[in-house]
Tab-separated table of C-alpha atoms and ligand atoms in Angstrom:
chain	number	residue	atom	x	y	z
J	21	UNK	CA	-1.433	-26.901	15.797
J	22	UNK	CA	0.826	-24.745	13.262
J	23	UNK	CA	0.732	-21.317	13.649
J	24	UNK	CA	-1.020	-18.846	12.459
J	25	UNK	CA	1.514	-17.284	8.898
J	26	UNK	CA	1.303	-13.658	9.074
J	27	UNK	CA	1.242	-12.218	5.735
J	28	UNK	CA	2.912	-8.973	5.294
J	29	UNK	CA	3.004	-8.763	1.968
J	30	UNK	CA	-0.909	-8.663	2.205
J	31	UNK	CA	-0.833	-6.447	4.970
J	32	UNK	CA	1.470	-3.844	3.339
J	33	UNK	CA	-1.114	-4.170	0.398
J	34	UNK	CA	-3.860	-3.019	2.659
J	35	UNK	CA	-2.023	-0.065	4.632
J	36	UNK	CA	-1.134	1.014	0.824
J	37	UNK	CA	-4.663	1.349	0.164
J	38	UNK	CA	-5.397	3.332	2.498
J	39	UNK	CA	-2.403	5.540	2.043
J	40	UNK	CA	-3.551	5.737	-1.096
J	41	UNK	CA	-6.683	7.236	0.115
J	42	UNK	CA	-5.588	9.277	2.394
J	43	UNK	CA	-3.201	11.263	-0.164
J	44	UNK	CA	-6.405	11.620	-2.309
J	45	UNK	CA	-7.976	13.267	0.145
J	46	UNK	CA	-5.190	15.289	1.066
J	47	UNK	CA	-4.537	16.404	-2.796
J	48	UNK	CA	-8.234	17.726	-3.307
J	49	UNK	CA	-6.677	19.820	-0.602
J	50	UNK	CA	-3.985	20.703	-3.140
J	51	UNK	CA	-1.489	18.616	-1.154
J	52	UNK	CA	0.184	16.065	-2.428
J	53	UNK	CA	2.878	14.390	-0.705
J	54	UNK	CA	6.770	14.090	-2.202
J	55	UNK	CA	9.254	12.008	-1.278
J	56	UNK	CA	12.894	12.677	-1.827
J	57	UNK	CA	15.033	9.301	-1.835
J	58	UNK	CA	18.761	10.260	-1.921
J	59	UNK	CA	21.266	7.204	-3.144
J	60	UNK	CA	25.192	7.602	-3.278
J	61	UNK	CA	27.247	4.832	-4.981
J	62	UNK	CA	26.144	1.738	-6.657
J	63	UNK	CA	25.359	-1.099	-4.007
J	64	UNK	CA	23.023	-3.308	-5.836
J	65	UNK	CA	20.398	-4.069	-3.032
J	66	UNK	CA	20.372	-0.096	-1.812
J	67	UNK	CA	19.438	0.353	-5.870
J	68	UNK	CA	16.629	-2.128	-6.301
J	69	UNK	CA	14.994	-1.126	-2.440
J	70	UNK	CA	14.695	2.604	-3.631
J	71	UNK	CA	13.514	1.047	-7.150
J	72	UNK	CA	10.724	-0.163	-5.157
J	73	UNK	CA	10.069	2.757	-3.056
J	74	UNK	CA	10.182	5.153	-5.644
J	75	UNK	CA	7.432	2.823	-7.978
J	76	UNK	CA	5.342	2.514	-4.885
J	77	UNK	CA	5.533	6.260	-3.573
J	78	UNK	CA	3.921	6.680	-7.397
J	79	UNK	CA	1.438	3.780	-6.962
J	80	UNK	CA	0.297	5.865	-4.074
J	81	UNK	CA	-0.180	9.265	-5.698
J	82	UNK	CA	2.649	10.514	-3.883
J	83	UNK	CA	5.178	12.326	-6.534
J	84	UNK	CA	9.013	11.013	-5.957
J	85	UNK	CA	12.078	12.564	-6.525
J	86	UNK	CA	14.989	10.394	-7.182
J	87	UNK	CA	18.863	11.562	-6.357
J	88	UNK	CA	21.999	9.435	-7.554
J	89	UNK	CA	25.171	10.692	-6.545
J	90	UNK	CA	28.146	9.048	-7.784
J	91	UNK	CA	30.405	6.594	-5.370
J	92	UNK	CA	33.133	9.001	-4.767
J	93	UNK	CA	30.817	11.996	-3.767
J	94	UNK	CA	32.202	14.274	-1.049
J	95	UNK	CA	30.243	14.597	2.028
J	96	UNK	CA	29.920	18.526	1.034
J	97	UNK	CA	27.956	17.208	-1.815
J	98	UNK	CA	25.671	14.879	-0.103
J	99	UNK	CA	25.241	17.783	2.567
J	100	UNK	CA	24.096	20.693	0.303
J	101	UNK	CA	21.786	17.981	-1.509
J	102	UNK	CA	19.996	17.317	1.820
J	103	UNK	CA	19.969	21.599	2.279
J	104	UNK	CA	18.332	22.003	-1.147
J	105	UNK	CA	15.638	19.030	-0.163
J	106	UNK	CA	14.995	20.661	3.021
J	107	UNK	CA	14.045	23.919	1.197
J	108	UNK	CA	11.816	22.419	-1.476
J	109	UNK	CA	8.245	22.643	-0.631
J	110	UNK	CA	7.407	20.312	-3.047
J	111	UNK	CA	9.401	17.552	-0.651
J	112	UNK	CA	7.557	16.400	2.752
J	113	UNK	CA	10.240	13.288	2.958
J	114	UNK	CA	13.880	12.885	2.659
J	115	UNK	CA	15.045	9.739	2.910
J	116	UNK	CA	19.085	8.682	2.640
J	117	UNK	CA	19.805	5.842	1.635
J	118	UNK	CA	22.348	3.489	3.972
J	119	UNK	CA	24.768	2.690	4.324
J	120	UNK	CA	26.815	5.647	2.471
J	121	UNK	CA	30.187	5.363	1.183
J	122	UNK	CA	32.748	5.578	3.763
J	123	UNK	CA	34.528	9.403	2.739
J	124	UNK	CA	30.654	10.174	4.538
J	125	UNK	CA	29.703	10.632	8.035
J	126	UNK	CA	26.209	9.021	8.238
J	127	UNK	CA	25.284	10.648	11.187
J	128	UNK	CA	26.488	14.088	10.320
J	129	UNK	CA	24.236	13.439	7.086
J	130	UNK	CA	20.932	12.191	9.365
J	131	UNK	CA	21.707	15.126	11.404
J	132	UNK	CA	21.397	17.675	8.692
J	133	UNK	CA	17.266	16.445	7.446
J	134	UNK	CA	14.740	18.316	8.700
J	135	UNK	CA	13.097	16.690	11.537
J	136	UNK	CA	9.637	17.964	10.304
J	137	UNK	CA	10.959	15.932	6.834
J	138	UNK	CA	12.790	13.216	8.279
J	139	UNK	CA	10.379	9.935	7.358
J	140	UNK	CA	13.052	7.424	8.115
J	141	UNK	CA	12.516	8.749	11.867
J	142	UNK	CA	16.640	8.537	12.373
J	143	UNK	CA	17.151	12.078	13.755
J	144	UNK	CA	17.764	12.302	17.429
J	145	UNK	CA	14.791	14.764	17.491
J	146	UNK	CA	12.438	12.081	16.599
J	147	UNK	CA	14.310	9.629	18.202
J	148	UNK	CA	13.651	11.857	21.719
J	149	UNK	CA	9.981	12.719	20.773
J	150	UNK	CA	9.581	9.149	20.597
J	151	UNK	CA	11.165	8.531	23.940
J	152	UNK	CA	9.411	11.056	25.836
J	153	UNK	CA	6.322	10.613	24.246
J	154	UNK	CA	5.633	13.267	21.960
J	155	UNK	CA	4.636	12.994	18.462
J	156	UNK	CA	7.306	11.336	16.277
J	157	UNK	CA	8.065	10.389	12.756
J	158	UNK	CA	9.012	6.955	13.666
J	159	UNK	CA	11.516	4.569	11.711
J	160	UNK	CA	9.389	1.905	9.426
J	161	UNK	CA	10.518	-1.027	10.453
J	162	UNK	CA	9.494	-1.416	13.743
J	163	UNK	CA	5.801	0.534	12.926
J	164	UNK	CA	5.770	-2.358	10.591
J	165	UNK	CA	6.589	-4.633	13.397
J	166	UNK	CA	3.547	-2.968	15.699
J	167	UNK	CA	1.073	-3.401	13.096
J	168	UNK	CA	1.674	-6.869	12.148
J	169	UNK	CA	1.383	-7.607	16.084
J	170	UNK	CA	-1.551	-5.792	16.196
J	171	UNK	CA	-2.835	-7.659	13.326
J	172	UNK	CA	-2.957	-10.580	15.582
J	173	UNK	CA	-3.714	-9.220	18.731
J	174	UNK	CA	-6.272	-6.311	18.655
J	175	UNK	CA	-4.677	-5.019	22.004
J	176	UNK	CA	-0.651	-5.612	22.863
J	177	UNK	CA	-1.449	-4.405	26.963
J	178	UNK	CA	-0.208	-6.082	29.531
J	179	UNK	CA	1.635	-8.472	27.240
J	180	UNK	CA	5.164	-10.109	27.877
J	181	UNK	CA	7.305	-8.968	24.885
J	182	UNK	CA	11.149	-9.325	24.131
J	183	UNK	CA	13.133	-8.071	21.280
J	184	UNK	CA	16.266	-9.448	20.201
J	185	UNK	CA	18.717	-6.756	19.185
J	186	UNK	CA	19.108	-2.952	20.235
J	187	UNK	CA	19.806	-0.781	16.958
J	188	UNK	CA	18.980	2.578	16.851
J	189	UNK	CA	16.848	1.424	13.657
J	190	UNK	CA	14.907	-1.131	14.750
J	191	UNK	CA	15.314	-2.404	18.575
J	192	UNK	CA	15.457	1.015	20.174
J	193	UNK	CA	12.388	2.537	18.510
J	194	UNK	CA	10.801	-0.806	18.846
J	195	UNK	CA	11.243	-0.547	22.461
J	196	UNK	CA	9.396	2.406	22.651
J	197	UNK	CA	6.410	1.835	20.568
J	198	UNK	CA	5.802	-1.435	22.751
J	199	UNK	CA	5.904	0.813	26.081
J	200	UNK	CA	3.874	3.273	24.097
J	201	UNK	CA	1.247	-0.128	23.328
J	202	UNK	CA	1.702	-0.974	27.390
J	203	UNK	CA	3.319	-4.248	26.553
J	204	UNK	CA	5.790	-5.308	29.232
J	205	UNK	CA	9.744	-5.216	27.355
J	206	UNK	CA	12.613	-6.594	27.675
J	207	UNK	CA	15.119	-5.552	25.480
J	208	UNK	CA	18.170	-8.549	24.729
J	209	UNK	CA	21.120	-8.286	22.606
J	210	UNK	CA	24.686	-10.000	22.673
J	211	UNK	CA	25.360	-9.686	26.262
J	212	UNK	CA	22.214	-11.071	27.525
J	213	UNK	CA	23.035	-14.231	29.650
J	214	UNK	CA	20.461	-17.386	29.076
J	215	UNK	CA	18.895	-15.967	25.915
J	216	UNK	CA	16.753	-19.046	25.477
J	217	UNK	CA	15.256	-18.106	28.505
J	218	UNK	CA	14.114	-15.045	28.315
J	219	UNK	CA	12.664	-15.523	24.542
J	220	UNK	CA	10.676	-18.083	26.193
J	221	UNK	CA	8.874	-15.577	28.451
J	222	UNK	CA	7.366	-13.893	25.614
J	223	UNK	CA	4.179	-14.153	24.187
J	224	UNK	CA	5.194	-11.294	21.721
J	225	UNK	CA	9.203	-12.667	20.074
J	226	UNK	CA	10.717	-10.042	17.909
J	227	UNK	CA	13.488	-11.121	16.325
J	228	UNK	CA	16.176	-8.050	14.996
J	229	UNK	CA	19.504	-9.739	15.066
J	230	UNK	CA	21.073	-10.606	11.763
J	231	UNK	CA	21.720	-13.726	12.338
J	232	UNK	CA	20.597	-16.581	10.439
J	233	UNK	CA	18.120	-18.919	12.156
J	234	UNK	CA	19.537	-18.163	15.488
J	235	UNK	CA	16.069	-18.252	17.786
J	236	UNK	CA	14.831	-22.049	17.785
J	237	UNK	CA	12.335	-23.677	18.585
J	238	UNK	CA	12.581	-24.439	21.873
J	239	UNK	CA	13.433	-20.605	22.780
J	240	UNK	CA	9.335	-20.191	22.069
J	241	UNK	CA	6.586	-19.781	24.704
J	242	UNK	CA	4.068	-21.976	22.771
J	243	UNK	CA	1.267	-20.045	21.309
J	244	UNK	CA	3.854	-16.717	21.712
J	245	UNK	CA	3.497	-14.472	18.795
J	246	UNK	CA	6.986	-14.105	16.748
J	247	UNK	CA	8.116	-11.597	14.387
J	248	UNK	CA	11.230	-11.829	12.864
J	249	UNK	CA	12.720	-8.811	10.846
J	250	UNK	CA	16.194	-10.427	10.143
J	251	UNK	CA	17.376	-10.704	6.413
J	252	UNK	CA	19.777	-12.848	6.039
J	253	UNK	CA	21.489	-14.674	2.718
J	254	UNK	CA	23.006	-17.565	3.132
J	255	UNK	CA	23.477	-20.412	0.789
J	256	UNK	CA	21.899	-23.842	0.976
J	257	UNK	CA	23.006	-27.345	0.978
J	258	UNK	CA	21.924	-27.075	-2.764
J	259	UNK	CA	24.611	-24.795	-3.330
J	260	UNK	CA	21.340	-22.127	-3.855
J	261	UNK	CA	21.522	-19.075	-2.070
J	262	UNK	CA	18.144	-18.349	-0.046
J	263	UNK	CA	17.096	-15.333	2.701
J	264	UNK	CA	16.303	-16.316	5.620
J	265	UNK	CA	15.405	-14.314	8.945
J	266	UNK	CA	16.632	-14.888	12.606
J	267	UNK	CA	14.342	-17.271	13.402
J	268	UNK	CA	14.217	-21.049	12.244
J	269	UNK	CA	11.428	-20.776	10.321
J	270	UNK	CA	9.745	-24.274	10.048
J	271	UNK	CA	10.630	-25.461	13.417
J	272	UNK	CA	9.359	-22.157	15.625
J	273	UNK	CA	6.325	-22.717	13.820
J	274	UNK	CA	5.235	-25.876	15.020
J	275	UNK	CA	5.435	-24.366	18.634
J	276	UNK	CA	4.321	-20.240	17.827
J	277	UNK	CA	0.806	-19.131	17.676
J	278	UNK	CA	1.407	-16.790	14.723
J	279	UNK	CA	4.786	-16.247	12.471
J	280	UNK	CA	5.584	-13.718	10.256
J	281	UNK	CA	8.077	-15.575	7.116
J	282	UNK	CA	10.846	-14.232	5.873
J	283	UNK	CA	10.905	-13.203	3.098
J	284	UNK	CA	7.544	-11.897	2.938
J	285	UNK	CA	6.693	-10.524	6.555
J	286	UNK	CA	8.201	-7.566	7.971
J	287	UNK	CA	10.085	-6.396	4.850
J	288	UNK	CA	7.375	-5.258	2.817
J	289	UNK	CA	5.771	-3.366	6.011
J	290	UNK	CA	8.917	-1.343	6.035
J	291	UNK	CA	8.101	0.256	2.612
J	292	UNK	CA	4.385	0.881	3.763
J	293	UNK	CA	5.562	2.622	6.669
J	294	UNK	CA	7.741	4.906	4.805
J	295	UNK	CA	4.915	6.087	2.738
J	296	UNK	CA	2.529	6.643	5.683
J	297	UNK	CA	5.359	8.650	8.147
J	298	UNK	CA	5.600	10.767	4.236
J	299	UNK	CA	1.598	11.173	4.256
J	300	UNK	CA	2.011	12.385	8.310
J	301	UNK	CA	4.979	14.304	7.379
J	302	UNK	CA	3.121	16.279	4.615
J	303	UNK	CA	-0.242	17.062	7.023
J	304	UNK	CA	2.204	18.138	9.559
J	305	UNK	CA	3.973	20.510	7.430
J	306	UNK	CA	0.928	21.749	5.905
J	307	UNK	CA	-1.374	22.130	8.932
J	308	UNK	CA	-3.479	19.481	8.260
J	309	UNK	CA	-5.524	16.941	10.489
J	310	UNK	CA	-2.917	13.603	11.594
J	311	UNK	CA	-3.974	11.521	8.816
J	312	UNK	CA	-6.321	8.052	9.368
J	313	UNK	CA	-3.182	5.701	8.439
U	412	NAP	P1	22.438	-4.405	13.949
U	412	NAP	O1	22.544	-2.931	13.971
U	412	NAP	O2	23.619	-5.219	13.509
U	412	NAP	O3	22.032	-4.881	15.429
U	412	NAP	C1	21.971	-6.236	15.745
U	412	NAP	C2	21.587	-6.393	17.185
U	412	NAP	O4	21.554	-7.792	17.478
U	412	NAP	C3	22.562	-5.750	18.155
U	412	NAP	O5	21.880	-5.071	19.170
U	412	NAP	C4	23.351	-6.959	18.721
U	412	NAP	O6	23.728	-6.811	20.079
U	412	NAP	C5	22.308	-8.050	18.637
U	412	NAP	N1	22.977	-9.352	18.542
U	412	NAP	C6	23.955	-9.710	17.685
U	412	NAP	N2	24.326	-10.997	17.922
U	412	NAP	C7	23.564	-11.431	18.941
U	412	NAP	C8	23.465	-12.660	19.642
U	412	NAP	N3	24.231	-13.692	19.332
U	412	NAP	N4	22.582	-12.751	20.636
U	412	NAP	C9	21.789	-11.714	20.953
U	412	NAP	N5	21.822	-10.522	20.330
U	412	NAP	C10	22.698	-10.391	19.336
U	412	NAP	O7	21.239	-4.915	13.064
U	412	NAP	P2	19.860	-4.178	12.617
U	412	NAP	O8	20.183	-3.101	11.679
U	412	NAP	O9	19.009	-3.906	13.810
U	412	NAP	O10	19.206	-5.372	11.780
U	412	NAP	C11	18.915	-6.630	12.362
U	412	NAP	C12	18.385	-7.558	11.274
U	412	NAP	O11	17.201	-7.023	10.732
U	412	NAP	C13	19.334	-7.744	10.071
U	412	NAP	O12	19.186	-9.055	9.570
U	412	NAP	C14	18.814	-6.746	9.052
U	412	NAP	O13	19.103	-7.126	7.723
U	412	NAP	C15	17.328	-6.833	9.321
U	412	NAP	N6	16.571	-5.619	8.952
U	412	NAP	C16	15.445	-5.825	8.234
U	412	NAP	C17	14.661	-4.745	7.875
U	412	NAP	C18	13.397	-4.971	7.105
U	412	NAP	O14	12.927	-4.095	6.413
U	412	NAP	N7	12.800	-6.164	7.226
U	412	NAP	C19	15.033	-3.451	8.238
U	412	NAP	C20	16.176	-3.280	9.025
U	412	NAP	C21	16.939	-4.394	9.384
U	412	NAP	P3	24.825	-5.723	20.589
U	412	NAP	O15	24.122	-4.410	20.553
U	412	NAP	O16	25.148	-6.199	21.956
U	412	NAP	O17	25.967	-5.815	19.612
C-alpha cells in the first residue's frame, strides 16, 4: 500500500490558525507579539525566506520589523543592531538571518540575543534548557518535525526513532524533543558504520542530511514513519533544476507508512514554528499564561 503523504503545507496552515488566535487573545491583553528579522547581504534565498516570514508574521497579527544591512557590514554593526532589538519592548523575537557574511562571527552574533527573545532557539541557553529539561525556545525545524510525527502518531512513546544528521539546528534539538516525547533515539551522521541498517530499525526516519536522495528504499522499516527535512537543488535529466530532500522520494514511499514530500513537508512547518516560539516568547516576557499553540 503507498504511504500515507503528510502534508505540511496544510499542517502549517492549521498551526497558523491557531497562532493566529492565540495573538488575538493575547492583544485584547494589549500584547501583541513583534518579530525582529535581521538580514545582512544580498543572498537571494535568505531574501525571499524572510519575505515570507515577515508577510506571514503580519498574516498572524504579529507586527514585524524588518533590518537590511548591507554585505560589507562590520560585525560592530550587526552587534549594536541585535543590542538595540534586545532593548525594544515592542520586539519579543529576534531572529538573524544565516548564514552571515564572512567579516561576522555567527556565533558571537547568536550569543549576543536575548535568550528570553531568541525564537530561532540557537543560544546555548536554550540549547541547555532544552537538554536538561527546562523550558526552552526551541529551533523550528525540528518542532516542525515533532508535530508532523505527531500528526501521524497521536503518541511517539516507546517508539524506535533515528535521525540522520547531528547539527546544532536540527539533529541536536531534534534529539532532545524525541527523548522529551519518550521515543527511543539514535542519533547517525557521517561516521555511522552500516547506515542502512540502522534506518531500518526505525519506525520514526528523520532525514537531516543535505544530501540528495541519499536514504532509499530499502533503508525503510516498512510501515516506518519518514520525515525528511533535506533541501536540496539539483538539476534533472531534463536539464530542469528541481528540490529534492534526502530521501528518494517515490521509491521510500512504496515501502513507508507515512512521508512527508519535499518540497512541501517540513519546510513550511519551520515558518509556523517561528511564529509560535514568537507568540511563547511574548507571554513569557509579559507574564502571561504558556500559550495553547
Ligand atoms: P549540516 O549542518 O550540514 O549537517 C548535516 C549532517 O548530516 C551532519 O551531522 C553530517 O554528519 C551528516 N551527514 C553528512 N553526510 C552524511 C552521510 N553520508 N551519512 C550520514 N550522515 C551524513 O546540515 P543541516 O543544517 O542540519 O541541514 C540538513 C538538511 O536539512 C539540508 O538539506 C538543509 O538544507 C535542510 N534544512 C531544511 C530546513 C527546513 O526548513 N526544511 C531547515 C534546516 C535545514 P557529521 O556531523 O558527521 O559531519
Amino acid at each position: 500500500m503507498p504511504a500515507r503523504i503528510i502534508d505540511g503545507k496544510a499542517i502549517a496552515t492549521e498551526l497558523r490558525a491557531a497562532v493566529a488566535a492565540q495573538v488575538q487573545r493575547i492583544a485584547a491583553l494589549g500584547v501583541v507579539p513583534g518579530l525582529a528579522v535581521v538580514l545582512v547581504g544580498e543572498n537571494p534565498a535568505s531574501a525571499v525566506y524572510v519575505r515570507n516570514k515577515s508577510k506571514q508574521t503580519v498574516e498572524a497579527g504579529m507586527r514585524s520589523f524588518d533590518h537590511k544591512l548591507p554585505e560589507d557590514a562590520p560585525e560592530n554593526e550587526v552587534l549594536t543592531l541585535v543590542e538595540k532589538l534586545n532593548a525594544d519592548p515592542a520586539v519579543h523575537g529576534i531572529l538573524v538571518q544565516l548564514p552571515l557574511p564572512q567579516q561576522i562571527d555567527s556565533q558571537k552574533v547568536l550569543n549576543a540575543i536575548d535568550p528570553a527573545k531568541d525564537v530561532d532557539g540557537f543560544h546555548p541557553v536554550n540549547a541547555g534548557r532544552l537538554s536538561t529539561g527546562l523550558p526552552a525556545l526551541t529551533p523550528g525545524t525540528p518542532l516542525g518535525c515533532i508535530h508532523l510525527a505527531k500528526s501521524v502518531h497521536r503518541s511517539l512513546e516507546g517508539m524506535e526513532a533515528v535521525v540522520v544528521g547531528r547539527s546544532n539546528i536540527v539533529g541536536k534539538p531534534l534529539f532532545q524533543l524525541l527523548l522529551n516525547e519518550n521515543a527511543t533515539v539514535t542519533v547517525a551522521h557521517s561516521r555511522t558504520r552500516d547506515l542502512p541498517a540502522v534506518c531500518r530499525r526505525a519506525d520514526l526516519l528523520f532525514a537531516a542530511v543535505g544530501r540528495p536522495e541519499m536514504i532509499r528504499r530499502d533503508w525503510i522499516k516498512p510501515g516506518a514513519t519518514v520525515i525528511d527535512v533535506g533541501i536540496n537543488r539539483i538539476t534533472g535529466a531534463d536539464g530542469k533544476n528541481r528540490i529534492v530532500g534526502d530521501v528518494a522520494y517515490a521509491e521510500a514511499a512504496e515501502v513507508a507508512g507515512a512521508i512527508t514530500p519535499v518540497p512541501g513537508g517540513v519546510g513550511p512547518m519551520t515558518i509556523a514554528c517561528l511564529l509560535v516560539n514568537t507568540v511563547r516568547a511574548a507571554c513569557a516576557i509579559h507574564g502571561l499564561p504558556k500559550p495553547a499553540v
